[in-house]
Tab-separated table of C-alpha atoms and ligand atoms in Angstrom:
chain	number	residue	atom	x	y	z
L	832	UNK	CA	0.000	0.000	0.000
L	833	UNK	CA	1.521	3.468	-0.706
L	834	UNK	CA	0.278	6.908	1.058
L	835	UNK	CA	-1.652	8.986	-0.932
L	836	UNK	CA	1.246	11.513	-1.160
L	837	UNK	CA	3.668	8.768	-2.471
L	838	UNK	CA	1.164	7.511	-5.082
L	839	UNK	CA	0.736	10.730	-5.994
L	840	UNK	CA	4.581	11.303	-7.057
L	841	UNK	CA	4.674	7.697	-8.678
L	842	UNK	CA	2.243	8.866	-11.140
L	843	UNK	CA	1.885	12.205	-11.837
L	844	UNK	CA	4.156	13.092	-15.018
L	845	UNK	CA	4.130	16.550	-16.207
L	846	UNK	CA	7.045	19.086	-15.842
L	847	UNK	CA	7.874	20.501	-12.500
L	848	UNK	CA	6.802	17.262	-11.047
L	849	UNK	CA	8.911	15.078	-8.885
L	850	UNK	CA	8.688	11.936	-10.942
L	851	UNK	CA	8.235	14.112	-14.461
L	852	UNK	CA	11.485	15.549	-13.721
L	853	UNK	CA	12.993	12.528	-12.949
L	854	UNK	CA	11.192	11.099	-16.510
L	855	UNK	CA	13.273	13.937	-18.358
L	856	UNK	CA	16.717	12.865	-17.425
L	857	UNK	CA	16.275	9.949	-19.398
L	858	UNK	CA	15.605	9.851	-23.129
L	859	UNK	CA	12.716	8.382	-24.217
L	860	UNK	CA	10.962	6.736	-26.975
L	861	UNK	CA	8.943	9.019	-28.684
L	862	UNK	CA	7.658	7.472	-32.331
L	863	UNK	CA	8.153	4.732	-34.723
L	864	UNK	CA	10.432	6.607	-37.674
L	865	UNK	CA	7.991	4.872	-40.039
L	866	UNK	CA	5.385	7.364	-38.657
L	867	UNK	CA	7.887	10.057	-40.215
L	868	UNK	CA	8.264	8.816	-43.436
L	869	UNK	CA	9.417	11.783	-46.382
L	870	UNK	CA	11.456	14.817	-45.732
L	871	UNK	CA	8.927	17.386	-45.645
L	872	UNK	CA	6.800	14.531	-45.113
L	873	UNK	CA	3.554	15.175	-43.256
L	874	UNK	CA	3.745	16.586	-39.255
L	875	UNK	CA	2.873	14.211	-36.362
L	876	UNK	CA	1.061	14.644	-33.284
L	877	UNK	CA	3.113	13.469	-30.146
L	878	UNK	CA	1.947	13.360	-26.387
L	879	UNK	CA	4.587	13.191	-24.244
L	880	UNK	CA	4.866	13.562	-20.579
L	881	UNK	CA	1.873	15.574	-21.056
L	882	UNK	CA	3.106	17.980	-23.531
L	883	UNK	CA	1.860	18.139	-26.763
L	884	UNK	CA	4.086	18.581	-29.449
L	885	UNK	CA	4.513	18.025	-33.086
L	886	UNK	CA	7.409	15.744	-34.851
L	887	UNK	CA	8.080	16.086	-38.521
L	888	UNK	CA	10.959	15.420	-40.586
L	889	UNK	CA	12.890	18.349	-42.141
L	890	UNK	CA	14.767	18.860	-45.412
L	891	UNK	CA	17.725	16.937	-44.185
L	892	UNK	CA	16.091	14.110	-43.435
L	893	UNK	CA	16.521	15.087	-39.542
L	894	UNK	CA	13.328	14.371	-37.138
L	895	UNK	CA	12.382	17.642	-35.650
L	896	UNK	CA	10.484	17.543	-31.735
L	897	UNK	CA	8.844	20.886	-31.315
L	898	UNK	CA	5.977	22.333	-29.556
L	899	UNK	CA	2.402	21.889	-30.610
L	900	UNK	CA	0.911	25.372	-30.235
L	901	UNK	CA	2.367	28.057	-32.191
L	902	UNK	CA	4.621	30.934	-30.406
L	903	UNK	CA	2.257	33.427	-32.286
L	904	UNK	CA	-0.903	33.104	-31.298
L	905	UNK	CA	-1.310	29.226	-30.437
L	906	UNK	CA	-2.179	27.713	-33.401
L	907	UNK	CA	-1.632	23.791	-34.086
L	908	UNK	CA	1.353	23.166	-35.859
L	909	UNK	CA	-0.067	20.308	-36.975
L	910	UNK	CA	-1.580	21.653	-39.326
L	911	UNK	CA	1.744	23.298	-40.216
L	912	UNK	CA	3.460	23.193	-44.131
L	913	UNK	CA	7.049	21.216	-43.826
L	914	UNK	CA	8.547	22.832	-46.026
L	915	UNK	CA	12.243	24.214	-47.179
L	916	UNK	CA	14.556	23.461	-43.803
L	917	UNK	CA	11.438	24.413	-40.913
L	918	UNK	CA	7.765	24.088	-40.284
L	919	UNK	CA	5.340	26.833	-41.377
L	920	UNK	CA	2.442	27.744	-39.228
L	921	UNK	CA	-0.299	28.358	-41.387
L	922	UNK	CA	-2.491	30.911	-39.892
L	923	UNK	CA	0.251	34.241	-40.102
L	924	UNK	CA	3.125	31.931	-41.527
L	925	UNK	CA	5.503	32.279	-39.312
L	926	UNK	CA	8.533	29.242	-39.589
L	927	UNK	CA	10.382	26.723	-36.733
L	928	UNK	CA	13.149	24.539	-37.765
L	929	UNK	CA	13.777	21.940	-35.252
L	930	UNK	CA	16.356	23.655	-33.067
L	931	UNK	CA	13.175	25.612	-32.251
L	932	UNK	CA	14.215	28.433	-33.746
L	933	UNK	CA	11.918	30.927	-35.672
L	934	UNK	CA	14.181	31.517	-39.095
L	935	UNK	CA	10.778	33.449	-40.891
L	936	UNK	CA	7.924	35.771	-39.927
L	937	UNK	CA	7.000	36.484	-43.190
L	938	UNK	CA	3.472	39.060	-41.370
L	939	UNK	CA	5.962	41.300	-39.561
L	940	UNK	CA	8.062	44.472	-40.744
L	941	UNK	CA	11.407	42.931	-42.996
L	942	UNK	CA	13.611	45.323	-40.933
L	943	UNK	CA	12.041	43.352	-37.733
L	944	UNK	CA	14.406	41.852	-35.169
L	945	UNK	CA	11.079	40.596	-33.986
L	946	UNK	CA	11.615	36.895	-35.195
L	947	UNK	CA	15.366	36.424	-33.649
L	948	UNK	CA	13.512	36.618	-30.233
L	949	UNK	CA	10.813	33.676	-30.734
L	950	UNK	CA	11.743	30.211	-30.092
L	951	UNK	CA	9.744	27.349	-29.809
L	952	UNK	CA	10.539	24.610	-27.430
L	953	UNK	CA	11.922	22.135	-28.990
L	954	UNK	CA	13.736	18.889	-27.843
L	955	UNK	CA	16.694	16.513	-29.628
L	956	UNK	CA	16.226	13.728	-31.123
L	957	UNK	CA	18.200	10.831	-32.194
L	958	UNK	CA	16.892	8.065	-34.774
L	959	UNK	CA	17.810	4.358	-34.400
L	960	UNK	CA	16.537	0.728	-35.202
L	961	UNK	CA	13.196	2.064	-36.161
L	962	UNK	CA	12.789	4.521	-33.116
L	963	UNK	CA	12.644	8.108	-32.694
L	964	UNK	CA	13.734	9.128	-29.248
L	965	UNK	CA	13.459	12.495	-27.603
L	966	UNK	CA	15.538	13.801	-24.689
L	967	UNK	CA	13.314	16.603	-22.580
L	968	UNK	CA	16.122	16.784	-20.095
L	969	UNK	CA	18.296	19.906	-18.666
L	970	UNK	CA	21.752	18.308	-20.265
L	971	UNK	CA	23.287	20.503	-23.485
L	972	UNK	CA	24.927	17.797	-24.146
L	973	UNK	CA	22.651	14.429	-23.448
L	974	UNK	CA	24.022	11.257	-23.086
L	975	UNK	CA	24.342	8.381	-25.599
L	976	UNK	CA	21.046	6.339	-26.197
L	977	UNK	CA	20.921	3.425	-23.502
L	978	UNK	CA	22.993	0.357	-24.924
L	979	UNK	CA	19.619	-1.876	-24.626
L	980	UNK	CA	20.019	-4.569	-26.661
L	981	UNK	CA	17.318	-4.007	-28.873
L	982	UNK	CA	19.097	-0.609	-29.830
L	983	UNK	CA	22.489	-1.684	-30.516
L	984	UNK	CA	21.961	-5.146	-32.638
L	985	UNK	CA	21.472	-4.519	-36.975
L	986	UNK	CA	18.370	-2.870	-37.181
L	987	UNK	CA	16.642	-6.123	-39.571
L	988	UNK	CA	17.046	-8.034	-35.921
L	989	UNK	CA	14.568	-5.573	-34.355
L	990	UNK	CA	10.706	-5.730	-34.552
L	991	UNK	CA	8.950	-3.016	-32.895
L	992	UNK	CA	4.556	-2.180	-32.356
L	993	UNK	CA	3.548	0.583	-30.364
L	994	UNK	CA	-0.065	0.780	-28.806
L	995	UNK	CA	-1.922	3.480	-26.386
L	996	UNK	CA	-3.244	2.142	-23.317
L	997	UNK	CA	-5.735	4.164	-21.295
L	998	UNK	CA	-4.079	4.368	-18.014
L	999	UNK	CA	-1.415	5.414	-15.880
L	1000	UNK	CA	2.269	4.758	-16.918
L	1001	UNK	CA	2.911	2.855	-12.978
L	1002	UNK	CA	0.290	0.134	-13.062
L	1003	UNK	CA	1.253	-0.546	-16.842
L	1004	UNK	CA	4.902	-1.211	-15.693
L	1005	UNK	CA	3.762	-2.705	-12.583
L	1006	UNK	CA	2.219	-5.304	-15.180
L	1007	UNK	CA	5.364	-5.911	-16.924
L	1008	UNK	CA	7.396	-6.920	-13.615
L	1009	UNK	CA	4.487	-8.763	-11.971
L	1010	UNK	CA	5.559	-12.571	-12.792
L	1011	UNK	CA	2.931	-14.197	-11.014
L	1012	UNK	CA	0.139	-13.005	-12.742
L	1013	UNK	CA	1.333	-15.089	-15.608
L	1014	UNK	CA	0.232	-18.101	-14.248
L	1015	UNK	CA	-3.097	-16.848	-14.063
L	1016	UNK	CA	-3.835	-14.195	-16.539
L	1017	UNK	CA	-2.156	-16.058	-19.533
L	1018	UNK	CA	-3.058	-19.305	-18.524
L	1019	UNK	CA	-4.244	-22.157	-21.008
L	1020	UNK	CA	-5.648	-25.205	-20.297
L	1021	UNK	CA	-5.363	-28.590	-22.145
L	1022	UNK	CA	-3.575	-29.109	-25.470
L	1023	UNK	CA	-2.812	-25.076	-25.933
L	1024	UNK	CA	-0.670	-25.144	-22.732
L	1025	UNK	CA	1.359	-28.318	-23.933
L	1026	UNK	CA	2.083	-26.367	-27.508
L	1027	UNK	CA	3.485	-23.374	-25.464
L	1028	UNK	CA	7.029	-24.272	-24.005
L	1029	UNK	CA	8.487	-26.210	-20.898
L	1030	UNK	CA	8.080	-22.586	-19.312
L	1031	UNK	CA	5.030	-22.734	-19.246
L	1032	UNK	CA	4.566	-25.743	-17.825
L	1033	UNK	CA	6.281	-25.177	-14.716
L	1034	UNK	CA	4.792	-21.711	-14.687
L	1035	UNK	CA	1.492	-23.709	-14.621
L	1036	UNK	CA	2.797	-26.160	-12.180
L	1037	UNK	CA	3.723	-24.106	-9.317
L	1038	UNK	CA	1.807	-20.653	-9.286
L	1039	UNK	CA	3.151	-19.397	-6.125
L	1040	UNK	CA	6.353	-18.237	-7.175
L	1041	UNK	CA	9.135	-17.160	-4.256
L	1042	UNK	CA	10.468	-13.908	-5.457
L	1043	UNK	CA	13.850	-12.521	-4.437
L	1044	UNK	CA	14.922	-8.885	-5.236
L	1045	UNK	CA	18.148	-7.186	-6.492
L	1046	UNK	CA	19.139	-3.506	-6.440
L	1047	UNK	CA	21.368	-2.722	-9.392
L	1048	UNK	CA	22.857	0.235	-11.274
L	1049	UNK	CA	20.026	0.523	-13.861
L	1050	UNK	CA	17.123	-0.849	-11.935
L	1051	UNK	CA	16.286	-4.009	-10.003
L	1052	UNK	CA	17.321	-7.854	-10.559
L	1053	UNK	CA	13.719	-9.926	-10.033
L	1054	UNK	CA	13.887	-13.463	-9.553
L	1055	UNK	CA	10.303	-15.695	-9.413
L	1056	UNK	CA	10.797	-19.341	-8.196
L	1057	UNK	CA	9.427	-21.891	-8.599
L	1058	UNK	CA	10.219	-25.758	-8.541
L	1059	UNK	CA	11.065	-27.788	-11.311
L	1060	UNK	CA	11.825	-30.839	-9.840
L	1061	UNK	CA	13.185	-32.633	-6.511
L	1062	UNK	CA	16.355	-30.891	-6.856
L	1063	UNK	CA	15.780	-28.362	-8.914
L	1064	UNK	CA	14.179	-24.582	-9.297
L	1065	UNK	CA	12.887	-23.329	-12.236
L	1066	UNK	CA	14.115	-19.210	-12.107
L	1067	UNK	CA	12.345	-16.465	-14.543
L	1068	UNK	CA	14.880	-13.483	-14.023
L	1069	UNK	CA	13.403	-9.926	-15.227
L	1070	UNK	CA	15.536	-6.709	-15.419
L	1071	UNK	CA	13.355	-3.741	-14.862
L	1072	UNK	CA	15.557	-0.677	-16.123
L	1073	UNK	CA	14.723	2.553	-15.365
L	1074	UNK	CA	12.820	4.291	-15.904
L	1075	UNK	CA	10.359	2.034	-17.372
L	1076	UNK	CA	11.765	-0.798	-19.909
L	1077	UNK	CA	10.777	-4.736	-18.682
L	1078	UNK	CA	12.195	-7.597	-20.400
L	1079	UNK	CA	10.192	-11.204	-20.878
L	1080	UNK	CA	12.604	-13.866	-19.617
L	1081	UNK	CA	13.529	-15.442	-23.190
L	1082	UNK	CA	11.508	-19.339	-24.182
L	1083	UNK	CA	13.315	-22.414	-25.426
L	1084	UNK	CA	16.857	-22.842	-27.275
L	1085	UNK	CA	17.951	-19.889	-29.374
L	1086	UNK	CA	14.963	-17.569	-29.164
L	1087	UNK	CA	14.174	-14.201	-30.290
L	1088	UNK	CA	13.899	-11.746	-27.198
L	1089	UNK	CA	10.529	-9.658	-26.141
L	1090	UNK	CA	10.049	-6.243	-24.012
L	1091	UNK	CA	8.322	-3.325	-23.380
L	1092	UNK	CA	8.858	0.323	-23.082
L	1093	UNK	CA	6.037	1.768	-20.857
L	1094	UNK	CA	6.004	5.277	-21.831
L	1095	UNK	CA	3.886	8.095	-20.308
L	1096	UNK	CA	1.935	9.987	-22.511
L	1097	UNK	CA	0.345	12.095	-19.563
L	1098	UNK	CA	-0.842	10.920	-16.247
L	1099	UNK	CA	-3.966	8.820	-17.698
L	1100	UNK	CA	-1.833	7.111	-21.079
L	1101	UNK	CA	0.522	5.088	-21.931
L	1102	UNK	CA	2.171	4.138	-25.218
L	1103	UNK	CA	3.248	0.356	-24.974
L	1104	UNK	CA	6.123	-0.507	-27.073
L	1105	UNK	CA	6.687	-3.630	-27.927
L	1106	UNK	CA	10.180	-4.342	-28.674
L	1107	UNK	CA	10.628	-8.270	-30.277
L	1108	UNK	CA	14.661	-8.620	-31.231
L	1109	UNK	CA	16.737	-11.677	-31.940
L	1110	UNK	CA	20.866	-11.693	-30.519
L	1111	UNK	CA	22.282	-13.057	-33.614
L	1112	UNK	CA	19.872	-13.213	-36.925
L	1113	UNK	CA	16.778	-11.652	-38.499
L	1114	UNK	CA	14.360	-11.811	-36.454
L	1115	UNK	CA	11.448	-14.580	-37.332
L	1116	UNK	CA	7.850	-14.149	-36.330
L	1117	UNK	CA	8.472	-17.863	-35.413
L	1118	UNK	CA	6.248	-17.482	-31.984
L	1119	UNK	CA	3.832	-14.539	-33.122
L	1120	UNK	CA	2.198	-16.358	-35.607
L	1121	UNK	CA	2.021	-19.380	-33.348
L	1122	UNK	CA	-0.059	-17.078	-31.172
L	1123	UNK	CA	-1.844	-15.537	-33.810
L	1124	UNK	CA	-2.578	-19.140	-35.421
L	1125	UNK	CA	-4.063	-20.081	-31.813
L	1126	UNK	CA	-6.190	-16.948	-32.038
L	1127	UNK	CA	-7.107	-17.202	-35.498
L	1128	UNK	CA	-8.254	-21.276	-34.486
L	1129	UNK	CA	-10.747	-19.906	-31.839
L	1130	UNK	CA	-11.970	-16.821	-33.864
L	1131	UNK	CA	-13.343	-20.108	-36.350
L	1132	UNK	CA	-14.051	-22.330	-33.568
L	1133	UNK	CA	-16.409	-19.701	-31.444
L	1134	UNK	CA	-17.680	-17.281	-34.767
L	1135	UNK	CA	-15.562	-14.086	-33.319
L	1136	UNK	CA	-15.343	-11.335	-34.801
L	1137	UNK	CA	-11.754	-11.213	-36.518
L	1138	UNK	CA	-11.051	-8.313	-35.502
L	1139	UNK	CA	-9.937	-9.575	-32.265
L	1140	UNK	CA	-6.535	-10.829	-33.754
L	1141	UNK	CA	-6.248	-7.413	-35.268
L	1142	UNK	CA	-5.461	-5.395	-32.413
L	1143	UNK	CA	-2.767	-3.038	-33.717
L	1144	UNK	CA	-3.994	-0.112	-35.842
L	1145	UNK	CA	-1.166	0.710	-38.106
L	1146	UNK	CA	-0.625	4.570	-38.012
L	1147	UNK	CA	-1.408	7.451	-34.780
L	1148	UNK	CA	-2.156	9.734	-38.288
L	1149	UNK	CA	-6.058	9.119	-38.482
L	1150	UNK	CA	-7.955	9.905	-35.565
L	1151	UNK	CA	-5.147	9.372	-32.814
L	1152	UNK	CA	-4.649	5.834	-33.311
L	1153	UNK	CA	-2.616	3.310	-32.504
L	1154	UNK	CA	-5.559	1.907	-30.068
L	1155	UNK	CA	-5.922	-1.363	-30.244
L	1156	UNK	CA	-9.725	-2.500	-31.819
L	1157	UNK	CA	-10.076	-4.938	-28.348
L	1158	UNK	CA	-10.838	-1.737	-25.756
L	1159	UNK	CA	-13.080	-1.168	-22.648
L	1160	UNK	CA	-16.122	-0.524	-24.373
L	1161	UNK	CA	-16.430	-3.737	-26.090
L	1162	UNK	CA	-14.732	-5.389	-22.868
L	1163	UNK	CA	-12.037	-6.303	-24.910
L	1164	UNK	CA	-13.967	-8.791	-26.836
L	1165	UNK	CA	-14.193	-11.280	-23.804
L	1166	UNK	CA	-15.762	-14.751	-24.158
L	1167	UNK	CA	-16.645	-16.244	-21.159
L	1168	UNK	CA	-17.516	-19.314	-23.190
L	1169	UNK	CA	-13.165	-19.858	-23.809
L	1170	UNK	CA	-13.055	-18.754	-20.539
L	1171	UNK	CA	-14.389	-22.123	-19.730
L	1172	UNK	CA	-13.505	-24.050	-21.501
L	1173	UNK	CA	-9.912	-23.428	-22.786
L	1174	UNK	CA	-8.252	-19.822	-21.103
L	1175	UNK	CA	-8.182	-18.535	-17.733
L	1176	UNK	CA	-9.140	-15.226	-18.857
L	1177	UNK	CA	-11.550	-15.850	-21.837
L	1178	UNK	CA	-9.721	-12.907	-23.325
L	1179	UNK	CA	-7.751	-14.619	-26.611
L	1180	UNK	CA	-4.792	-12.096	-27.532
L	1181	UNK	CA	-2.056	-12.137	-24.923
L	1182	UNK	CA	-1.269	-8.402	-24.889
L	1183	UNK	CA	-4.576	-7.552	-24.604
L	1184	UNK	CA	-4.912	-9.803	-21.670
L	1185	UNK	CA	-2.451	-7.493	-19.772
L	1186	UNK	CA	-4.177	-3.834	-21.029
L	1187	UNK	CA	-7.629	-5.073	-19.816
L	1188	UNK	CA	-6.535	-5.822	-16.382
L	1189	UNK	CA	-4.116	-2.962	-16.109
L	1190	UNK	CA	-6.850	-0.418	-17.734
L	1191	UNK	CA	-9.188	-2.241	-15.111
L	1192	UNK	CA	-7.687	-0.482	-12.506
L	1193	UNK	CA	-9.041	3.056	-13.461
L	1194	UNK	CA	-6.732	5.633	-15.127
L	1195	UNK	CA	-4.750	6.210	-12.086
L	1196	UNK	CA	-4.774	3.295	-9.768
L	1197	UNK	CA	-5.465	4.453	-5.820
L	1198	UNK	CA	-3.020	2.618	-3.884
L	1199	UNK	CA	-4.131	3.703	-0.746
L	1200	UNK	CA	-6.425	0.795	-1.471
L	1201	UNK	CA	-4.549	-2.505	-2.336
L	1202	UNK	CA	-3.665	-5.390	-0.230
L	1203	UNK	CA	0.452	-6.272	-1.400
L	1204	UNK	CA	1.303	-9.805	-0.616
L	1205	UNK	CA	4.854	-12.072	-0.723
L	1206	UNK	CA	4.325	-11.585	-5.108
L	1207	UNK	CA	4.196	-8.290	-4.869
L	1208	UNK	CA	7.542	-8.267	-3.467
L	1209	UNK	CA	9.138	-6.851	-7.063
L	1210	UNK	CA	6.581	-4.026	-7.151
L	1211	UNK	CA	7.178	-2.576	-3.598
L	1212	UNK	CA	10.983	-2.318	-4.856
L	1213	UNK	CA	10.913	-1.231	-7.932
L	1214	UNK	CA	8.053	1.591	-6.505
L	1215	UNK	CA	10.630	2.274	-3.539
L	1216	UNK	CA	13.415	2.725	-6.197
L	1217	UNK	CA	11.307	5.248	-8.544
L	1218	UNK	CA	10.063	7.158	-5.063
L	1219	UNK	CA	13.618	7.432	-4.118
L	1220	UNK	CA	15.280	8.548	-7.473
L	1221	UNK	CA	12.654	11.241	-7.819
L	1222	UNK	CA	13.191	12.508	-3.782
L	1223	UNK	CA	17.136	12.101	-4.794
L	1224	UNK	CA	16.969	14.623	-7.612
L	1225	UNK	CA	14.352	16.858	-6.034
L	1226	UNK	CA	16.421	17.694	-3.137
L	1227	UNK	CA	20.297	17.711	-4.268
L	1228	UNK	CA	20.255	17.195	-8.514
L	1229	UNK	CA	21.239	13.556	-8.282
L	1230	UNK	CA	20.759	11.678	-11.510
L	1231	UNK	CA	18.281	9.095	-10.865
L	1232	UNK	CA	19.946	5.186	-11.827
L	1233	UNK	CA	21.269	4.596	-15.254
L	1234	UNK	CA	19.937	8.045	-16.686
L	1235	UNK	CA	24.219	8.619	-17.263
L	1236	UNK	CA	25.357	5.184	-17.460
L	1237	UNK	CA	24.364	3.856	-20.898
L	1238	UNK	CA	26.307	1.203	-21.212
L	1239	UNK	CA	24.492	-0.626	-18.147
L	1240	UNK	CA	21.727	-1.207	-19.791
L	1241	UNK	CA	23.407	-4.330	-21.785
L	1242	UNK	CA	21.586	-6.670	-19.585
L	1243	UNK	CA	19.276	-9.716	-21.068
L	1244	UNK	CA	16.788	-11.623	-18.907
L	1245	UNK	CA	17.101	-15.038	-17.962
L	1246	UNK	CA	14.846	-17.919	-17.797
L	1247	UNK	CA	16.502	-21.385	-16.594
L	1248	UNK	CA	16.706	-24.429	-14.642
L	1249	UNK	CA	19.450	-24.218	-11.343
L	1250	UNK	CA	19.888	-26.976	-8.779
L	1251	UNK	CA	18.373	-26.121	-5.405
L	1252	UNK	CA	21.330	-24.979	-3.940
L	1253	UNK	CA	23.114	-23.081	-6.580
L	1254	UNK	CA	22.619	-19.131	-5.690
L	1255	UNK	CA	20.803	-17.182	-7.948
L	1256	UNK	CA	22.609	-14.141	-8.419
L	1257	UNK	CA	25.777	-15.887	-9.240
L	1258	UNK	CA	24.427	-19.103	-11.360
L	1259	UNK	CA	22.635	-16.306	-13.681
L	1260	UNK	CA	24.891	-13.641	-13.735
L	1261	UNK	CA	26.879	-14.960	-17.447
L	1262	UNK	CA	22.987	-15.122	-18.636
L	1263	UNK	CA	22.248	-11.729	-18.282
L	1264	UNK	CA	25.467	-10.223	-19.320
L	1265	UNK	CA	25.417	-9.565	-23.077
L	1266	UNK	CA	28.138	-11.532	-25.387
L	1267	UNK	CA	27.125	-9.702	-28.595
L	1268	UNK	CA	26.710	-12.328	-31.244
L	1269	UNK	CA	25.956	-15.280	-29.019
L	1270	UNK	CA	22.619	-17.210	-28.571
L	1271	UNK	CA	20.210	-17.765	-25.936
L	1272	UNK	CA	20.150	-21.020	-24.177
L	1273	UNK	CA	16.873	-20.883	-22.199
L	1274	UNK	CA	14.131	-23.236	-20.849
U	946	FES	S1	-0.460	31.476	-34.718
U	946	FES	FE1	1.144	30.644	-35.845
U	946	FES	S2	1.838	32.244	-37.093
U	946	FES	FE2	0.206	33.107	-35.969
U	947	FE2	FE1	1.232	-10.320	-18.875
């Protein structure tokens, strides 16, 4: 249970806040660069940390992060004309280029100085493996992008899907670090379980996992147990980096490698990145159209509508998309017929699984009013770490974890088999550390 108070700096994003400050020393995933495609391609609308801005690619190629409403008078850049080297407003026609700065104000006096004084706020960017990142922070010169896997690997080994989720940013990464929930949630029965790994099998087996906890440079070590066999413990070993990126322990021998980046859009949204990568090769949709197969099988079986497989909208351009066709007002598509019969949940597509019972929670979740038990015991840390960092850098500038260490975020999670008395920490620790260009080897 957290204090009002404390819930209330876990959550709340925008600038001048303790925990939106702390959100700005990091940088932070901002679009797909599909959604920018041309130079002087077409502007996009961006919430982030409950700013609005506007992202559009100039002349050079270069994405530009600038401020929605117009210095003028407030009008939507949106609606702006990319053109030559800066964005054109269109109601008096005044011009940004993506340093911010206003380089023509075409309704003013040509003797003006008038225009060298306007600048619109306007953040860096930096472009890599299909991701546009922004850095809102105080830093002239920011650090390098975090060495996450996913970001360093050739860019054909990276698979990425973005979606908004209608809730706060916490209880969305409090999803993505909460392992026992997957014995439940994404539970199958019968033949569907067998066809999805010796994971989940022992994930099924023993659904009161023991959970240890590790601080480390970049976030916190979380290890769910749970037994295997006589002698043995089956360990799924998350990283949780700040400020928000969660990594699914990796299935079976030489698998690609899921996560998440929960990003917050403003106190009541998230965009969900999903991040699929593989160490070593192209990545292969090898286990997503498993899944989607499964889905597709009980859209026949039970006369669905289709649409239920289709849950990712393909652009943000028409009509703020990007939200996924399964949503709380169709009670995202449950069947309590499967739910019966064949999954714990009744709700067929795993992601949307996790958005209905994080969304469930109301837009900001009231802590005040849980009940934490021994499998919560990765949630109280990783909340005690975020409470921290943001008190840390409110009251004497100290960078919250990782935000200037880059390099610790080559990390991997680990799922695997130990003996019983092996430790942990130690039997892992050449899992999680990154050999670039060698497999996975996990159960
Ligand atoms: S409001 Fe943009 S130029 Fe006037
Ligand atoms: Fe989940």
């Amino acid at each position: 249970m957290l204090t009002a108070e404390d819930n209330n700096l876990l959550c709340r994003v925008g600038r001048g806040t303790p925990m939106g400050e702390a959100l700005r020393q990091y940088w932070l995933p901002c679009l797909p660069s599909a959604e920018l495609t041309d130079r002087d391609g077409e502007p996009v609308r961006v919430r982030l940390l409950g700013e609005d801005l506007i992202a559009f690619r100039d002349s050079d190629g270069k994405a530009g992060l600038i401020q929605n409403a117009c210095p003028h008078r407030g009008a939507s850049l949106f609606f702006g004309r990319n053109e030559e080297a800066g964005l054109r407003c269109v109601y008096h026609g005044w011009k940004f280029d993506i340093s911010g700065a206003c380089v023509d104000m075409p309704n003013e006096p040509a003797e003006s100085n008038f225009k060298h004084k306007i600048k619109a706020a306007a953040y860096p960017t930096r472009e890599r493996n299909g991701v546009i990142w922004a850095y809102m922070g105080p830093l002239a010169e920011p650090p390098e992008l975090p060495f996450l896997e996913w970001n360093l690997v050739p860019e054909n080994q990276v698979q990425i899907s973005i979606r908004y989720q209608e809730c706060n940013w916490v209880q969305a990464v409090e999803g993505g670090i909460d392992s026992s929930h997957v014995s439940f949630l994404h539970r199958w029965f019968g033949d569907e379980a067998n066809a999805r790994g010796e994971g989940n099998m022992y994930r099924a087996k023993d659904s009161q996992p023991r959970f240890e906890v590790a601080d480390t440079s970049y976030g916190v070590l979380i290890g769910a147990c749970r037994d295997a066999s006589d002698d043995s413990y089956y360990w799924r070993i998350t990283q949780f980096l700040m400020p928000f990126y969660t990594m699914i322990p990796p299935q079976g021998a030489d698998p690609a490698v899921g996560g998440h980046a929960w990003v917050p859009m403003d106190d009541e949204t998230t965009a969900t990145w999903t991040i699929g990568w593989h160490p070593t090769r192209p990545i292969v949709e090898t286990n997503r159209n498993r899944n989607l197969n499964q889905t597709m099988d009980l859209v026949r079986e039970y006369n669905l509508d289709p649409n239920v497989a289709g849950v990712l909208p393909k652009t943000s351009k028409a009509g703020g998309a990007w939200r996924p066709v399964a949503n709380p007002r169709n009670d995202y598509m449950l069947n309590q017929e499967i739910q019966r019969t064949k999954l714990f949940c009744g709700i067929v597509v795993g992601r949307t699984q996790d958005q209905a019972m994080q969304e469930s929670m109301g837009p900001i979740y009231d802590r005040t009013k849980e009940h934490l038990g021994a499998s919560d015991t990765a949630i109280i840390r990783v909340r005690r770490r975020w409470i921290s960092a943001a008190k840390a850098l409110k009251d004497d500038g100290t960078p919250p974890p990782g935000a200037l260490e880059p390099e610790a975020y080559h990390v991997r999670s680990v799922s695997q088999v130990f003996k019983r008395n092996v430790i942990w920490t130690e039997a892992a620790r050449a899992l999680w550390q990154i050999k670039p260009g060698v497999p996975i080897h996990a159960v």
